[in-house]
Short mmCIF file of C-alpha atoms in Angstrom, two decimals:
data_model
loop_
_atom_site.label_atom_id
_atom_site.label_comp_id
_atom_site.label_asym_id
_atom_site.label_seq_id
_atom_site.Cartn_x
_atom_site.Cartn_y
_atom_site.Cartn_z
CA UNK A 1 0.00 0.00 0.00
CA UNK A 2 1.51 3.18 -1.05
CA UNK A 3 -1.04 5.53 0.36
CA UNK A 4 0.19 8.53 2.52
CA UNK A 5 -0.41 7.82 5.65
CA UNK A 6 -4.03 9.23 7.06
CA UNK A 7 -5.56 8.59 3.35
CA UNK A 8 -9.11 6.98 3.56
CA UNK A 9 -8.69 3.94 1.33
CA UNK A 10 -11.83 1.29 1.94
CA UNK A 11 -15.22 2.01 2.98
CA UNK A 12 -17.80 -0.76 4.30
CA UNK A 13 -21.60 -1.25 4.83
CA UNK A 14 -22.02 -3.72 7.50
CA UNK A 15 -26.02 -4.92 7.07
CA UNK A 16 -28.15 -7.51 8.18
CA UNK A 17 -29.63 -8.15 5.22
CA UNK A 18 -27.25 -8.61 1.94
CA UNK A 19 -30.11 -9.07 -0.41
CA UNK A 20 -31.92 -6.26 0.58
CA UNK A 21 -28.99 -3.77 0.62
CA UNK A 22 -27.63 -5.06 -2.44
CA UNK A 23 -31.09 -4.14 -3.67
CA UNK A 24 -31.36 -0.60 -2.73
CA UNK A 25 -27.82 0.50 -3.15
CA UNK A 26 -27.15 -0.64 -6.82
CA UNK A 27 -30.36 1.24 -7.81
CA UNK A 28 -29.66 3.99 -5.89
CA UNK A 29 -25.82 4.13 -7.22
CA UNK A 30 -25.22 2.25 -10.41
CA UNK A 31 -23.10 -0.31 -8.02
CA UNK A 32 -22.38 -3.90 -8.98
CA UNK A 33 -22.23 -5.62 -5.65
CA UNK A 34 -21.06 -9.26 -5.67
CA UNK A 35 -24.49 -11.84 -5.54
CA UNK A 36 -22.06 -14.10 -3.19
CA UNK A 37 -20.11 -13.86 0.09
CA UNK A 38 -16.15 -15.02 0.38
CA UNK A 39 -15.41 -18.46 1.13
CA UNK A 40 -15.80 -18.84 5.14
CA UNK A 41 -17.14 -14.72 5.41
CA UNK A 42 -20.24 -13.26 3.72
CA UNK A 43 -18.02 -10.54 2.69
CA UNK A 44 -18.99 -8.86 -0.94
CA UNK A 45 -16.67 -6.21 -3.41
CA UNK A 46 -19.10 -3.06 -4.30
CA UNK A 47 -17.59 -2.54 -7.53
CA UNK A 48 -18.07 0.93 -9.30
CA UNK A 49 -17.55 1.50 -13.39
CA UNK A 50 -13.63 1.89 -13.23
CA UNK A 51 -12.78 -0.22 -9.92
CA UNK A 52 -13.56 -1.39 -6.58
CA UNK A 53 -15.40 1.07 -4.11
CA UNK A 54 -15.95 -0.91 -0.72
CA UNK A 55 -17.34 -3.69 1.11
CA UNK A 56 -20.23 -4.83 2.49
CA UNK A 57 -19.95 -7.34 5.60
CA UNK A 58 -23.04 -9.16 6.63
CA UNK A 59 -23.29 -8.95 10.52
CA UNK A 60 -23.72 -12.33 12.23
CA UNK A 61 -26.11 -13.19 15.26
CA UNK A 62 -22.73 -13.36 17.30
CA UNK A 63 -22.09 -10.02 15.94
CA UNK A 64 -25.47 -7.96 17.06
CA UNK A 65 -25.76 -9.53 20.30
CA UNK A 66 -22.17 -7.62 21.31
CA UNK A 67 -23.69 -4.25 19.25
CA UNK A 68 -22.90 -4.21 15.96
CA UNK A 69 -25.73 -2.29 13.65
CA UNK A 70 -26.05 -1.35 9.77
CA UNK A 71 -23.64 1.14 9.40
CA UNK A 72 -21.08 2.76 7.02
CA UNK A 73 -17.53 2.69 7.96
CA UNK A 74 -14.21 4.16 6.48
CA UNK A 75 -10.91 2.64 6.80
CA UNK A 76 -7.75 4.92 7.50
CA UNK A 77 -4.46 4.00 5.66
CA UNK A 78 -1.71 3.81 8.61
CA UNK A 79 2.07 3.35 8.29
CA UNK A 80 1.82 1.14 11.72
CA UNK A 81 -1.64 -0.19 12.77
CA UNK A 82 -0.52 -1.14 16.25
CA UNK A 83 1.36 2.67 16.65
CA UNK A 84 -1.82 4.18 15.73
CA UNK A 85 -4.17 2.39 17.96
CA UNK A 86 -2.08 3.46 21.13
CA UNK A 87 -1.68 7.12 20.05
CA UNK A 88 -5.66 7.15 19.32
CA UNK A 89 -5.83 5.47 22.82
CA UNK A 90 -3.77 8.10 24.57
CA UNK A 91 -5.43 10.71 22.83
CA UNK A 92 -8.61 10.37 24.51
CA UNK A 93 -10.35 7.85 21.94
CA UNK A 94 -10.76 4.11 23.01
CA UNK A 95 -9.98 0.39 21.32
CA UNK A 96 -13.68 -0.93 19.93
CA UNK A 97 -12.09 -4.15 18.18
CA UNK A 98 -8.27 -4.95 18.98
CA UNK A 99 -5.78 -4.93 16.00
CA UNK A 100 -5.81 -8.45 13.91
CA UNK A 101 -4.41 -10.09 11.15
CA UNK A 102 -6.27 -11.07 8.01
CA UNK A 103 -4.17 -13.15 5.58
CA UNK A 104 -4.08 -11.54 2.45
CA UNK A 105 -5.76 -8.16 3.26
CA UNK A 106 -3.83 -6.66 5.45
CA UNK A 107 -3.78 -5.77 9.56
CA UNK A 108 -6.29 -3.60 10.79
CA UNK A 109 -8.12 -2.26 14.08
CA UNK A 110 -11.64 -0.75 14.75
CA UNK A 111 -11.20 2.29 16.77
CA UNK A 112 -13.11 5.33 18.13
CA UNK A 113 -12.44 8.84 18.61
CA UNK A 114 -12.94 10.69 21.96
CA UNK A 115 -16.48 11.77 21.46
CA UNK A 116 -17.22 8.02 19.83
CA UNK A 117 -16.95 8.24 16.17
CA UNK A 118 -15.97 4.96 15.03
CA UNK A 119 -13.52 4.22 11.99
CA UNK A 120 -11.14 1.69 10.96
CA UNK A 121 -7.26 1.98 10.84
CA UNK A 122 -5.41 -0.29 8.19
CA UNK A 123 -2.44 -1.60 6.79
CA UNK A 124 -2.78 -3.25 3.63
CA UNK A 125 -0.89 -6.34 2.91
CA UNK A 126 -0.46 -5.34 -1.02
CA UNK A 127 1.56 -1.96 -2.25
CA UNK A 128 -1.13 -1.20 -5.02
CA UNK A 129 -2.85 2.22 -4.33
CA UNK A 130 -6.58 2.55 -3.06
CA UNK A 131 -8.70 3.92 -5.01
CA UNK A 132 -11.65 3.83 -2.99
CA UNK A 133 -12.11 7.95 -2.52
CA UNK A 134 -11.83 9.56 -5.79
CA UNK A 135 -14.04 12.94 -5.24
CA UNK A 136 -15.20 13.35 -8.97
CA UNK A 137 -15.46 9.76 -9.97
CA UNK A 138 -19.20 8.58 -10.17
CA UNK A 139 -19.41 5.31 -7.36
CA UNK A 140 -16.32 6.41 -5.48
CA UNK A 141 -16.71 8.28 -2.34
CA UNK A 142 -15.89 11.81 -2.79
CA UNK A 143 -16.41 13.17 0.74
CA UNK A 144 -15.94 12.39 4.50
CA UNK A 145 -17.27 14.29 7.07
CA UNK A 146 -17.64 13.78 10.91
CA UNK A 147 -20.39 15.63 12.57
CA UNK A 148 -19.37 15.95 16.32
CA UNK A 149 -19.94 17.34 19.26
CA UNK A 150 -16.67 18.66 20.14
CA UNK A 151 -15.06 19.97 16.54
CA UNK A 152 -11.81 21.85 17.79
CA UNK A 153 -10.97 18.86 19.91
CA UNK A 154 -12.28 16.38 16.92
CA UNK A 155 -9.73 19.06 14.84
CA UNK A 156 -6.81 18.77 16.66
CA UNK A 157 -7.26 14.74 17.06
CA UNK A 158 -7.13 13.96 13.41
CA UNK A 159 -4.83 16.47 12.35
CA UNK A 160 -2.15 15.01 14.84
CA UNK A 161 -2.71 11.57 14.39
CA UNK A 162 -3.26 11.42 10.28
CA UNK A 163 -0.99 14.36 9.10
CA UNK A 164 -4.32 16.32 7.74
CA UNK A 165 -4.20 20.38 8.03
CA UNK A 166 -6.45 22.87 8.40
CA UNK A 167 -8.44 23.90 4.99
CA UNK A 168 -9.99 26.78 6.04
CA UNK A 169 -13.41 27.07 7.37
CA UNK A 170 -16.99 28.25 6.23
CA UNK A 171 -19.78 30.12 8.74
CA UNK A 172 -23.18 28.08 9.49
CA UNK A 173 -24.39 30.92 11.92
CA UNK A 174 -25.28 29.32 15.29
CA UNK A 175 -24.13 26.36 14.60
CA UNK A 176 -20.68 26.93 14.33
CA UNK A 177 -18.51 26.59 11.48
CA UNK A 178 -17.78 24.06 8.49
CA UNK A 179 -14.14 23.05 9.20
CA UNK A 180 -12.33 21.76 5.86
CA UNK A 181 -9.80 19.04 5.40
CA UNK A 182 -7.01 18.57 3.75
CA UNK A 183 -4.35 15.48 3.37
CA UNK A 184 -1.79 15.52 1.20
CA UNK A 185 -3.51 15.61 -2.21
CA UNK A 186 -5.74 17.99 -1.55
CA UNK A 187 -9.09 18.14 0.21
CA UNK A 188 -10.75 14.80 1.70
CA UNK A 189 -13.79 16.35 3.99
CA UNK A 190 -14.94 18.39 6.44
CA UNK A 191 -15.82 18.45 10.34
CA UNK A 192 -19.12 19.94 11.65
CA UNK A 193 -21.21 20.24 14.31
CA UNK A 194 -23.57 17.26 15.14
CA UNK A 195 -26.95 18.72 13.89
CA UNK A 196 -29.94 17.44 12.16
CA UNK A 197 -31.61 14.12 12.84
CA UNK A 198 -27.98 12.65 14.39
CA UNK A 199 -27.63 12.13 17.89
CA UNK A 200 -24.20 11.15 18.41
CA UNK A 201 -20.93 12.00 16.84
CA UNK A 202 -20.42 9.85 13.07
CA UNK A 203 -18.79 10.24 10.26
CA UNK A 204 -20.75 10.38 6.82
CA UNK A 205 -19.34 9.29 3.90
CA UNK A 206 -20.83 11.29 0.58
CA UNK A 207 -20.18 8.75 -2.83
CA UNK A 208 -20.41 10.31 -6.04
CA UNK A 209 -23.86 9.31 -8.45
CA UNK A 210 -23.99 10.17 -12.32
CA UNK A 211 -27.77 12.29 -11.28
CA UNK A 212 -29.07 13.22 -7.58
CA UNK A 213 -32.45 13.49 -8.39
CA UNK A 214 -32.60 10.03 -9.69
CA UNK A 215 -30.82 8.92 -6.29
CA UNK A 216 -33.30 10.66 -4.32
CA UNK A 217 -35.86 9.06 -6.16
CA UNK A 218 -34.70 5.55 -5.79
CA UNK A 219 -34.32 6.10 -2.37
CA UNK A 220 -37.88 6.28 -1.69
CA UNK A 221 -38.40 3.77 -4.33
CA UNK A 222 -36.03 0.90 -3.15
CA UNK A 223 -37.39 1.18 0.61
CA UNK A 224 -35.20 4.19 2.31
CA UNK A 225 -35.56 7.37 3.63
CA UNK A 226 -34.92 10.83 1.91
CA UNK A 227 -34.16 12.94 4.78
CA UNK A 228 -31.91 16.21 3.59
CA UNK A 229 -31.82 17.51 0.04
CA UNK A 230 -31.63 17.38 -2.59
CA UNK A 231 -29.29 21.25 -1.39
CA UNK A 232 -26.67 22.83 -3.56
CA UNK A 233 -23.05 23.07 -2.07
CA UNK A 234 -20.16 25.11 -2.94
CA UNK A 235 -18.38 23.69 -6.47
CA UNK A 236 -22.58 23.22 -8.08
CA UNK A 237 -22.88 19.64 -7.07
CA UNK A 238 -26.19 18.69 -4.62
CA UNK A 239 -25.73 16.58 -1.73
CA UNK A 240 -28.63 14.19 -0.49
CA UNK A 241 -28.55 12.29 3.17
CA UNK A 242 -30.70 9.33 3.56
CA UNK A 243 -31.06 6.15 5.43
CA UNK A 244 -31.24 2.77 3.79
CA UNK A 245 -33.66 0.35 4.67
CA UNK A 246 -32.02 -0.81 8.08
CA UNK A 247 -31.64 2.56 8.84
CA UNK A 248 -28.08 2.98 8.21
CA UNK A 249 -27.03 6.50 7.40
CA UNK A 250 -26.28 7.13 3.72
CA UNK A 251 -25.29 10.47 1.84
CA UNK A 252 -24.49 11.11 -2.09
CA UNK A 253 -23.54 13.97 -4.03
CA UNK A 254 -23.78 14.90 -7.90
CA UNK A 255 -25.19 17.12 -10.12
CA UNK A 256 -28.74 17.83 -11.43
CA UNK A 257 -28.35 16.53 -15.19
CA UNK A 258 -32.51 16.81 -15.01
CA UNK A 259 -32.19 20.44 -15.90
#
């Protein structure tokens, strides 16, 4: 894995229900998501038009009974899984599933920040690049944001313990500000304010679609919930934030190609 260290390179849906998420989320993206686990793991490759974009993990009984929900998570390129795990540890944020080995993937540890926003860290076992966040390819994430509670400390957390900087910041009036970030090739997402319909501190991961309004529509059509958008950010793309039909939080951006 050559990724600078701190660059986002795997995202994952864990879900209950495989069928049903495979469902909604190639209508709703243009995905191809494998019919059939791995061998031993009912792990399945979301594959966009030009390359792999994620994962999707179906939880296990043993699995919900200690917690786990439908959920997306992103994975953190690391130079040293076990390094990062004890500076995330004695930077306020806590161990949620210890560092392990998977043979042929690479080592990697579920881990929380100090207000609870959970993410993976990773060290892939191959040197070929991720290309899992790609902001202007259609079926590739393009953005990552963490809505928090506590956004100077959530600021200072991830910019010591990934190498990102400070990209500047936009007004939202009461609530705060819209803190940018950047990593080495420019900028990967943003920090704000927990706000809306969340009630604890996540991160959201926006993936690029060829037309919002069509992914708004299938959204209601495939069994989710619309609940923000379709709004215009800075650059002209629109942003929508859903939930699929577990209720795990989903978000896309794109343009209007309606008009």
């Amino acid at each position: 894995m050559t990724n600078p260290h701190g660059t986002f390179i795997w995202y994952e849906l864990m879900t209950a229900d495989p069928a049903k998420a495979r469902r909604f989320y190639e209508g709703v993206v243009g995905w191809q998501i494998d019919a059939e686990g791995m061998p031993g793991m009912d792990y399945r490759i979301i594959h966009a038009g030009d390359g792999q974009a994620g994962g999707m993990l179906t939880l296990n009984e043993d699995m919900r009974q200690n917690g786990a929900r439908p959920v997306w998570l992103g994975y953190v390129g690391v130079d040293d899984v076990d390094r990062s795990v004890t500076a995330i540890q004695a930077k306020g944020g806590r161990t949620v599933m210890p560092a392990r080995d998977i043979p042929g993937v690479g080592r990697l540890a579920m881990v929380a920040d100090p207000k609870g926003a959970v993410f993976y860290v990773m060290r892939g076992a191959s040197d070929e690049d991720s290309k899992a966040f790609a902001r202007d390819r259609v079926g590739h994430c393009a953005w990552n944001e963490l809505a928090t509670t506590d956004p100077a400390g959530a600021l200072a957390f991830y910019t010591e313990l990934f190498n990102w900087t400070d990209g500047g910041s936009m007004p939202m009036g009461e609530l705060g500000k819209y803190q940018f970030l950047n990593q080495s090739d420019g900028m990967i997402g943003a920090i704000s304010p927990v706000m809306g319909e969340a009630v604890h501190p996540i991160w959201t991961y926006y993936f690029r679609v060829a037309d919002i309004d069509h992914a708004a529509a299938q959204i209601k059509t495939l069994g989710g919930k619309l609940l923000h958008g379709p709004h215009e950010v800075p650059g002209g793309d629109f942003i929508i934030i859903g939930q699929d039909p577990e209720g795990a939080t989903c978000a896309f951006v794109g343009a209007r190609n309606h008009a």
